[in-house]
Tab-separated table of C-alpha atoms and ligand atoms in Angstrom:
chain	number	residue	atom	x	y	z
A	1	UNK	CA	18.719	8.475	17.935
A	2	UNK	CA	20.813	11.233	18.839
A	3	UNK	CA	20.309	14.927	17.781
A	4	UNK	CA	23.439	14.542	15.005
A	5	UNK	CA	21.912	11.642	13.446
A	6	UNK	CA	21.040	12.641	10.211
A	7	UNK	CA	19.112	10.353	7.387
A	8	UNK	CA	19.817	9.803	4.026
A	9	UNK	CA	16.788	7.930	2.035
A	10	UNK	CA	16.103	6.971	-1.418
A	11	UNK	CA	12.545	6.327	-3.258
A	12	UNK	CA	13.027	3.975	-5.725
A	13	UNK	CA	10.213	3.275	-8.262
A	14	UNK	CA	8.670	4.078	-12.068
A	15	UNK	CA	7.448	7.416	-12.217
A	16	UNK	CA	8.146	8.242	-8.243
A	17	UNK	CA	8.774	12.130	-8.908
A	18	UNK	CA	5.629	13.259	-8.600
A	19	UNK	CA	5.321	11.385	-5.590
A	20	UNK	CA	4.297	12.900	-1.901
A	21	UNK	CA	5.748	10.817	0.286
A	22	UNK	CA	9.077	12.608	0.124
A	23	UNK	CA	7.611	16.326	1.075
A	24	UNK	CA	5.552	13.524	3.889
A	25	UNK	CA	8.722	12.138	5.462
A	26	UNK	CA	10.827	15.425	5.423
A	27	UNK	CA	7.646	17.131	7.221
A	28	UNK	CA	7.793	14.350	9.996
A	29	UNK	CA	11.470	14.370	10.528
A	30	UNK	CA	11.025	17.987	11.209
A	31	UNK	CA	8.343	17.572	13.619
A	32	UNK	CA	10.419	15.303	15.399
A	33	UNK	CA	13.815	17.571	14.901
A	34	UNK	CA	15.777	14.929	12.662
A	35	UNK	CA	18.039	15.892	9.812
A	36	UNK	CA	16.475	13.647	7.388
A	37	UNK	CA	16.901	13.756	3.086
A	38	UNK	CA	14.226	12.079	1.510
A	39	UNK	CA	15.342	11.991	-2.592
A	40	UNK	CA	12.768	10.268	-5.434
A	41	UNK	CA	15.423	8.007	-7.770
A	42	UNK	CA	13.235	7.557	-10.738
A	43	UNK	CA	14.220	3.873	-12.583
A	44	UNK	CA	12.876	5.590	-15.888
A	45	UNK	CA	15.309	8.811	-15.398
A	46	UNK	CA	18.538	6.974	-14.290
A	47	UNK	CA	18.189	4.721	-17.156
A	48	UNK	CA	17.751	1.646	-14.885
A	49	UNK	CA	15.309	-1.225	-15.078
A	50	UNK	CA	13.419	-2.579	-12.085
A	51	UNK	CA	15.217	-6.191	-12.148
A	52	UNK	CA	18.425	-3.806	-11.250
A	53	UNK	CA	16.637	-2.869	-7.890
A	54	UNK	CA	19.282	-4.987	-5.846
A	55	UNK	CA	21.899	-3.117	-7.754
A	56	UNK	CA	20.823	0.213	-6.737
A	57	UNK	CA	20.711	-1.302	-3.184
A	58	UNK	CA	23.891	-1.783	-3.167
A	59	UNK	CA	25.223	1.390	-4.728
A	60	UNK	CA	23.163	3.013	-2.264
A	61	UNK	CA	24.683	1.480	0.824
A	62	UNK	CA	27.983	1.975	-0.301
A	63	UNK	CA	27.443	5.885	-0.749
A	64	UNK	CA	26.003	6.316	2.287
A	65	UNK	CA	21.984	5.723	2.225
A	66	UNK	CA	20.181	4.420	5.602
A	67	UNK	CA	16.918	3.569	3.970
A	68	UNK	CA	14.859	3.139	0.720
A	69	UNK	CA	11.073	2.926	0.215
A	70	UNK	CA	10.637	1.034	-2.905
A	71	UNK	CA	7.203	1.083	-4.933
A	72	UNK	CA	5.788	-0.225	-8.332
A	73	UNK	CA	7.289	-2.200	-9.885
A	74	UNK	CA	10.148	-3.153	-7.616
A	75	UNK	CA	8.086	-4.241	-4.730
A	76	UNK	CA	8.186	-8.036	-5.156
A	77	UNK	CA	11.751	-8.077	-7.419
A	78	UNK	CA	13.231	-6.554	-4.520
A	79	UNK	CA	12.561	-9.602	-2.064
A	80	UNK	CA	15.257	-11.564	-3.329
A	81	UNK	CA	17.826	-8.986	-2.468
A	82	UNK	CA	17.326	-8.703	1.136
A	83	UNK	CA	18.825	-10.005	4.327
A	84	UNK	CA	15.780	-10.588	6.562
A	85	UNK	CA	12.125	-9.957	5.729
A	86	UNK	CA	9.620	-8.813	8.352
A	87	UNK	CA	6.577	-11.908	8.587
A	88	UNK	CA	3.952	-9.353	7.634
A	89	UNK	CA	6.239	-8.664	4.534
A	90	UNK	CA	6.819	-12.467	4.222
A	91	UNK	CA	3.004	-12.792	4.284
A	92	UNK	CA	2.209	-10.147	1.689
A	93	UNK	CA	5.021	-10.864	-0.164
A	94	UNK	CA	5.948	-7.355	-0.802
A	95	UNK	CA	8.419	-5.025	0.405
A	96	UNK	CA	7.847	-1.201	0.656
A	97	UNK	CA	10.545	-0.589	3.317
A	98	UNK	CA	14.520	-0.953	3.366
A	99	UNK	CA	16.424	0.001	6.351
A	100	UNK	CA	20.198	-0.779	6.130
A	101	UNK	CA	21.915	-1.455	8.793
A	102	UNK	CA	25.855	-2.741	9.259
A	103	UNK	CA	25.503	-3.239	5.392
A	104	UNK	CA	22.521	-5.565	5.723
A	105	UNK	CA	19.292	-5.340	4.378
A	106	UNK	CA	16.043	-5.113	6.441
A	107	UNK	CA	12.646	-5.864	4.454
A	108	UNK	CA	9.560	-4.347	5.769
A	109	UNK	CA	5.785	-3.761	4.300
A	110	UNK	CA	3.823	-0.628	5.607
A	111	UNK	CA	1.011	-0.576	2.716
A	112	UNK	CA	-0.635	-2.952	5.475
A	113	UNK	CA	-0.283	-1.360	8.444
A	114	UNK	CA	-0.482	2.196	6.955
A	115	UNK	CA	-4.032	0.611	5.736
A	116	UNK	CA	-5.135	-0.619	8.899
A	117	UNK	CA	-4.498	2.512	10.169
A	118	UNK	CA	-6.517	4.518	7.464
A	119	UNK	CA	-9.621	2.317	7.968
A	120	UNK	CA	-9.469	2.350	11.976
A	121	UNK	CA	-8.842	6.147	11.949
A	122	UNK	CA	-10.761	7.095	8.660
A	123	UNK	CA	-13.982	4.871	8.940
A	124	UNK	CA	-14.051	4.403	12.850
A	125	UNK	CA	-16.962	1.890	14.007
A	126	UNK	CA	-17.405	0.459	10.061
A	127	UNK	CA	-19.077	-2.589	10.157
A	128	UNK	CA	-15.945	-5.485	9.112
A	129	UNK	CA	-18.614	-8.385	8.728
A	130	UNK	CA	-18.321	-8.981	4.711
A	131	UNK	CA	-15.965	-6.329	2.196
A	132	UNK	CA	-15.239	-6.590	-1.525
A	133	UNK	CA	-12.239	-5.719	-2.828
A	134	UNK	CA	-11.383	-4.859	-6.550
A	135	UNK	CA	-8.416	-5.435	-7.307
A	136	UNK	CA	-5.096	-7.966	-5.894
A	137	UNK	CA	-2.252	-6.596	-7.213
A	138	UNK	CA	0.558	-5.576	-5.167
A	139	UNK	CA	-1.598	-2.998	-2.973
A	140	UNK	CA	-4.283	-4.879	-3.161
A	141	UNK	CA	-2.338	-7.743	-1.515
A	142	UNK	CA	-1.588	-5.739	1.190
A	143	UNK	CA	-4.622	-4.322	1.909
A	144	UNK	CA	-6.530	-7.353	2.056
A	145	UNK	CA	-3.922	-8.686	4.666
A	146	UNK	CA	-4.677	-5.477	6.442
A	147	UNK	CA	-8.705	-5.787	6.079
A	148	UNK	CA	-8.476	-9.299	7.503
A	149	UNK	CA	-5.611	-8.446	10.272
A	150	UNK	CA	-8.414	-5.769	11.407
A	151	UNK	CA	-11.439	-7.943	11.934
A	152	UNK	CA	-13.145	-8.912	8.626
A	153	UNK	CA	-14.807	-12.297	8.575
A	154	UNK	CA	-15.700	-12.448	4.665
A	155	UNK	CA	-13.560	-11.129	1.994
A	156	UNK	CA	-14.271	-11.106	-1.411
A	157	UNK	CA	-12.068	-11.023	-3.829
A	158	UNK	CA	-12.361	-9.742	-7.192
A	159	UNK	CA	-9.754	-8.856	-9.993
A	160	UNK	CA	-10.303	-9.362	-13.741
A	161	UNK	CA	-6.488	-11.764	-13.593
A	162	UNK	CA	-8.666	-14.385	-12.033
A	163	UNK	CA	-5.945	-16.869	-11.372
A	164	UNK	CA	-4.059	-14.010	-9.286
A	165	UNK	CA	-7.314	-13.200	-6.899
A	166	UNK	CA	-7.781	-16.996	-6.727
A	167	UNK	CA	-3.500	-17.538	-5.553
A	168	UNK	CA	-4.420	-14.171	-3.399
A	169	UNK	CA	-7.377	-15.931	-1.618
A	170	UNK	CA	-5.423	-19.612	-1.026
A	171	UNK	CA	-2.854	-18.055	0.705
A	172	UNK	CA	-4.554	-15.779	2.619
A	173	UNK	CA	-6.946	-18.257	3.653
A	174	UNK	CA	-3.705	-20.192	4.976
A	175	UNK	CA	-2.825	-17.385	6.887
A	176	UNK	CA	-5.866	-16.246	8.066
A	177	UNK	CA	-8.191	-19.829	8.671
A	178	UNK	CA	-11.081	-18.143	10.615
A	179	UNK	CA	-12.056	-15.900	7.875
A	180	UNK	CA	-14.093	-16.643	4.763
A	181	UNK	CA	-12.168	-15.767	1.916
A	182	UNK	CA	-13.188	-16.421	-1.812
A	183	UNK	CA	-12.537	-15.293	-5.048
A	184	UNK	CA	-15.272	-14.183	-7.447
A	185	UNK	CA	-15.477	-13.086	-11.239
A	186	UNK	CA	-15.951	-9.541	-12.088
A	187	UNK	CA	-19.614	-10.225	-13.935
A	188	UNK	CA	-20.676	-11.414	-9.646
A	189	UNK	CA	-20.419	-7.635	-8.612
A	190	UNK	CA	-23.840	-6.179	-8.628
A	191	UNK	CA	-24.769	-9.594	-7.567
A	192	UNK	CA	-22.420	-9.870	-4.363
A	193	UNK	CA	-23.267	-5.788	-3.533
A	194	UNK	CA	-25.953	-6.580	-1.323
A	195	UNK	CA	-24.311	-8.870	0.740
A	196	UNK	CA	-21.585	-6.498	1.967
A	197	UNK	CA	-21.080	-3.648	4.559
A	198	UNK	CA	-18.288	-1.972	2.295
A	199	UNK	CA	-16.657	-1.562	-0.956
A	200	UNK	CA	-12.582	-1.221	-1.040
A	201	UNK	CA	-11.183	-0.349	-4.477
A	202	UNK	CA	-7.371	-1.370	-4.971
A	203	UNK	CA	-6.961	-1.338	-8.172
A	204	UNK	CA	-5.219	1.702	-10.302
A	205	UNK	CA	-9.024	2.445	-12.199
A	206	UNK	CA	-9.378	6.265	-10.829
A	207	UNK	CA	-5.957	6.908	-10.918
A	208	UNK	CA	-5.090	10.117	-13.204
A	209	UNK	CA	-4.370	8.109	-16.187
A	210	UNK	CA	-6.374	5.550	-15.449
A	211	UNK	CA	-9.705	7.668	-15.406
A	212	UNK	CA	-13.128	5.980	-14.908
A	213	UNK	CA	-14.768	3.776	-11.874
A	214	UNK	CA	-13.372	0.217	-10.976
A	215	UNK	CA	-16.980	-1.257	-11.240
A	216	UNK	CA	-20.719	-0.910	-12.016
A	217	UNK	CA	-22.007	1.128	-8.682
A	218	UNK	CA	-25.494	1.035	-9.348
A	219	UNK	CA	-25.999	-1.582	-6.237
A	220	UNK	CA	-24.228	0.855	-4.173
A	221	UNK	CA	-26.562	2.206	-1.081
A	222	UNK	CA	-25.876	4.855	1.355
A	223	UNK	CA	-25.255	1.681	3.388
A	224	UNK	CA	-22.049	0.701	2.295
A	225	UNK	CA	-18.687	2.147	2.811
A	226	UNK	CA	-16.275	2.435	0.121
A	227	UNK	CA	-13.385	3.103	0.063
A	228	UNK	CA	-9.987	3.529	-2.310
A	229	UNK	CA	-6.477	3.056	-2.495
A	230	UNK	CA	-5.870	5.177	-5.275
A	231	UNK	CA	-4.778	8.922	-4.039
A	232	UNK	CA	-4.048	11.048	-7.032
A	233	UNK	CA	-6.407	12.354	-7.337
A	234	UNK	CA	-7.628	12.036	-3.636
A	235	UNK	CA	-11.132	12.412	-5.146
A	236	UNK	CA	-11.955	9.690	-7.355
A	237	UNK	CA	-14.767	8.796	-9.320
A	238	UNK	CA	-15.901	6.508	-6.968
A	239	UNK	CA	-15.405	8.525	-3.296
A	240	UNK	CA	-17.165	11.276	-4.886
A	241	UNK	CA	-20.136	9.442	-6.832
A	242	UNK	CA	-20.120	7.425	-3.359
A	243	UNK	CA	-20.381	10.456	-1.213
A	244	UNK	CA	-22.742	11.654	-3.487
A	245	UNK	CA	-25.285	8.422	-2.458
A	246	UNK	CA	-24.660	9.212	1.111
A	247	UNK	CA	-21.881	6.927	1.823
A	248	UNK	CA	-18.982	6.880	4.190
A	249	UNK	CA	-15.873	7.168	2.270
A	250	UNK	CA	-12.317	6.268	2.988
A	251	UNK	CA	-10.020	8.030	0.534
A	252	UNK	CA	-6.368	6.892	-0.386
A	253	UNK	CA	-5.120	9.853	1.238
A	254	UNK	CA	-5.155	7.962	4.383
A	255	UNK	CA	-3.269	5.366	3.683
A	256	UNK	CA	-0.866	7.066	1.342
A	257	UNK	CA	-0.129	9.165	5.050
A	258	UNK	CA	-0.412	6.148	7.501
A	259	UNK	CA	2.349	4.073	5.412
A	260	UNK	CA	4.613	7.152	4.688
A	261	UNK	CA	4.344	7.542	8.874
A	262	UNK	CA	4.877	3.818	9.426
A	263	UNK	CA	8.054	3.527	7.535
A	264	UNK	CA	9.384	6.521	8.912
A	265	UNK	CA	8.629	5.722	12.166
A	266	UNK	CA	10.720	2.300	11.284
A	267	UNK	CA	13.994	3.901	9.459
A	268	UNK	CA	14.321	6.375	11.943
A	269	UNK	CA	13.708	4.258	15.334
A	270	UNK	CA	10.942	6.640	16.485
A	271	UNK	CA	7.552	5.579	17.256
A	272	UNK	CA	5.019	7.203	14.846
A	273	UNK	CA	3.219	9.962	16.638
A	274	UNK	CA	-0.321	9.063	14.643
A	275	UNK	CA	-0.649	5.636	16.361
B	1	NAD	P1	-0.918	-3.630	-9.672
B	1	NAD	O1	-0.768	-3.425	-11.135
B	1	NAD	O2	0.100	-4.430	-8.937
B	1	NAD	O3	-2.336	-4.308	-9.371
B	1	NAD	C1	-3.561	-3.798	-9.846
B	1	NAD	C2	-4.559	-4.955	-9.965
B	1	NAD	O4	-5.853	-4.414	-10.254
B	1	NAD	C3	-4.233	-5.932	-11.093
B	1	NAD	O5	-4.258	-7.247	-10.576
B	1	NAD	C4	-5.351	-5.696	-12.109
B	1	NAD	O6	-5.692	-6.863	-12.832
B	1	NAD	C5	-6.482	-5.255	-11.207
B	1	NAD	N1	-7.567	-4.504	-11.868
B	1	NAD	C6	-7.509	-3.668	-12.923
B	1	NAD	N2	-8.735	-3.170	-13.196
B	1	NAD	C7	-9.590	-3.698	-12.281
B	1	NAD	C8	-10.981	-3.551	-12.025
B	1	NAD	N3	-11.753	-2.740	-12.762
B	1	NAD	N4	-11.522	-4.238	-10.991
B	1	NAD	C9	-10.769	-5.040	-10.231
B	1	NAD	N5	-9.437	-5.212	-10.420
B	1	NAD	C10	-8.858	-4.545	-11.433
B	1	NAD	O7	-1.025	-2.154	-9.060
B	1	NAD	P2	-0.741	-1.751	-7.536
B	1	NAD	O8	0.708	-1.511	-7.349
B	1	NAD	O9	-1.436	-2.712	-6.660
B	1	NAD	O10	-1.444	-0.317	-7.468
B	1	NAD	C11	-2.848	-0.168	-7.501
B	1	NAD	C12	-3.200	1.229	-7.055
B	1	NAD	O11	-2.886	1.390	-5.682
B	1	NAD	C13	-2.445	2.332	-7.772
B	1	NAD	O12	-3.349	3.328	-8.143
B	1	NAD	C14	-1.492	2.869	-6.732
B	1	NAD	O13	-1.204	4.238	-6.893
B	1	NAD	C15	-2.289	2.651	-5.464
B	1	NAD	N6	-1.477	2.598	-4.241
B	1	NAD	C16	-1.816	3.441	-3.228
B	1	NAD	C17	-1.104	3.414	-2.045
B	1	NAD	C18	-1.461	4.361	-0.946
B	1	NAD	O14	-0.669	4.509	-0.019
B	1	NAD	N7	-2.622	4.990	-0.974
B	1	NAD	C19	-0.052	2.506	-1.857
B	1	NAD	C20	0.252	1.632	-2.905
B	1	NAD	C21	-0.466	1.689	-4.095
């Protein structure tokens, strides 16, 4: 890109205005000298409901915008509205990422990537052998894409929608036919703690309004790694009652930063300077 490009991008999603990716992306662009406006459009503000996503695309392409990074709940809805979709995006089957270009619409996913890029950077050396994740909802799709894309050999699965973390593990075991991959019911946990080198929590239980811990930790040793999606707060109950045990803890933090650099790295052309 030239030094007169200038970006115009959109964050469309429920309750987005409290968000930090915009304050993220406008800090990078300045790092890297772009003129680049980042601006939250919050569904619940403009009166709009998510299955009008591909609406807002298009109103957005016509005034101008070159990307949008879409979040919950439009990240699956907004599939159907796009021109191409990246295979990792195929695979996760969510989009986070739309670049426009020529008045077409490119699909991308950097919840995986940005994850991948967490764990190698946040947890370096963690032991991959066997994790359990809580939770397979839309992040929790892509990070177990990401835990498996980075080395894991067992992954188990756990959501209280067992049908969804039993679809979750069938497809991923299609895509990834090396690994061990099986959904288990929530009442397994304390049962299946011993048997893994780390914890990953991805679903919303921590979150602000969502208060409490995802699961009963008493099995937890200063053995395991844990680690957690959920970044506001950064601290939740579980990274700080695991770093209280003497655990190595992965915060969402990291991941909230490592997608946020990802996509921007992808709308603007310019390789992200964290990888
Ligand atoms: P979602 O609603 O799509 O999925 C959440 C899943 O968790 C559901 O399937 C639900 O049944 C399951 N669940 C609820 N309680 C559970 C429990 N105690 N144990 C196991 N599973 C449980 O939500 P989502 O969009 O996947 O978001 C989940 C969290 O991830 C949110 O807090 C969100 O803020 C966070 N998130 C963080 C980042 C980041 O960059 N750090 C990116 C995306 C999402």
């Amino acid at each position: 890109s030239t030094s007169t490009q200038s970006y115009l991008v959109g964050l469309i999603g429920d309750g987005v205005m409290p968000s930090l990716t915009p304050p993220m992306h406008e800090a990078e662009a300045d790092a890297h000298g772009l003129r680049y406006l980042y601006r939250p459009i919050d569904l619940a503000e403009i009166g709009k409901d998510a299955t009008e996503v591909g609406e807002l695309l298009r109103a957005g392409a016509m005034l101008g915008f070159n990307a949008f990074n879409i979040t919950h709940p439009c990240k699956q809805l907004v599939l159907e509205h796009l021109d191409d979709i990246s295979d990792e995006a195929r695979a996760i089957g969510a989009v986070n990422t739309v670049v426009i270009k020529d008045g077409m619409f490119h699909g991308y996913n950097t919840d995986a990537s940005g994850f991948s890029w967490a764990l190698a950077n946040g947890l370096p050396g963690a032991t991959l052998d066997s994790v359990l994740q809580l939770g397979v909802g839309g992040a929790g799709s892509a990070v177990a894409y990401a835990l498996l894309d980075s080395g894991v050999k067992e992954l188990l699965l756990v959501d209280p929608e067992a049908t969804r973390a039993a679809e979750r593990a069938a497809t991923l075991a299609m895509q990834f036919p090396e690994a061990t991959i099986l959904a288990c019911d929530f009442d397994q946990v304390p049962a299946l703690l011993p048997r893994v080198n780390g914890v990953l929590n991805a679903s919303p239980v921590g979150m602000h309004h969502h208060p409490g811990l995802p699961f009963d930790i008493s099995g937890l040793t200063p053995g395991h790694w844990v680690a957690d999606v959920v970044y506001r707060p950064v601290d939740t109950e579980l990274i700080t009652a695991a770093r209280a045990l003497g655990c190595r803890t992965l915060d969402g933090g990291h991941m909230a930063v490592g997608q946020a650099v990802d996509a921007f790295g992808i709308i603007t052309g310019t390789a992200p300077d964290t990888a």
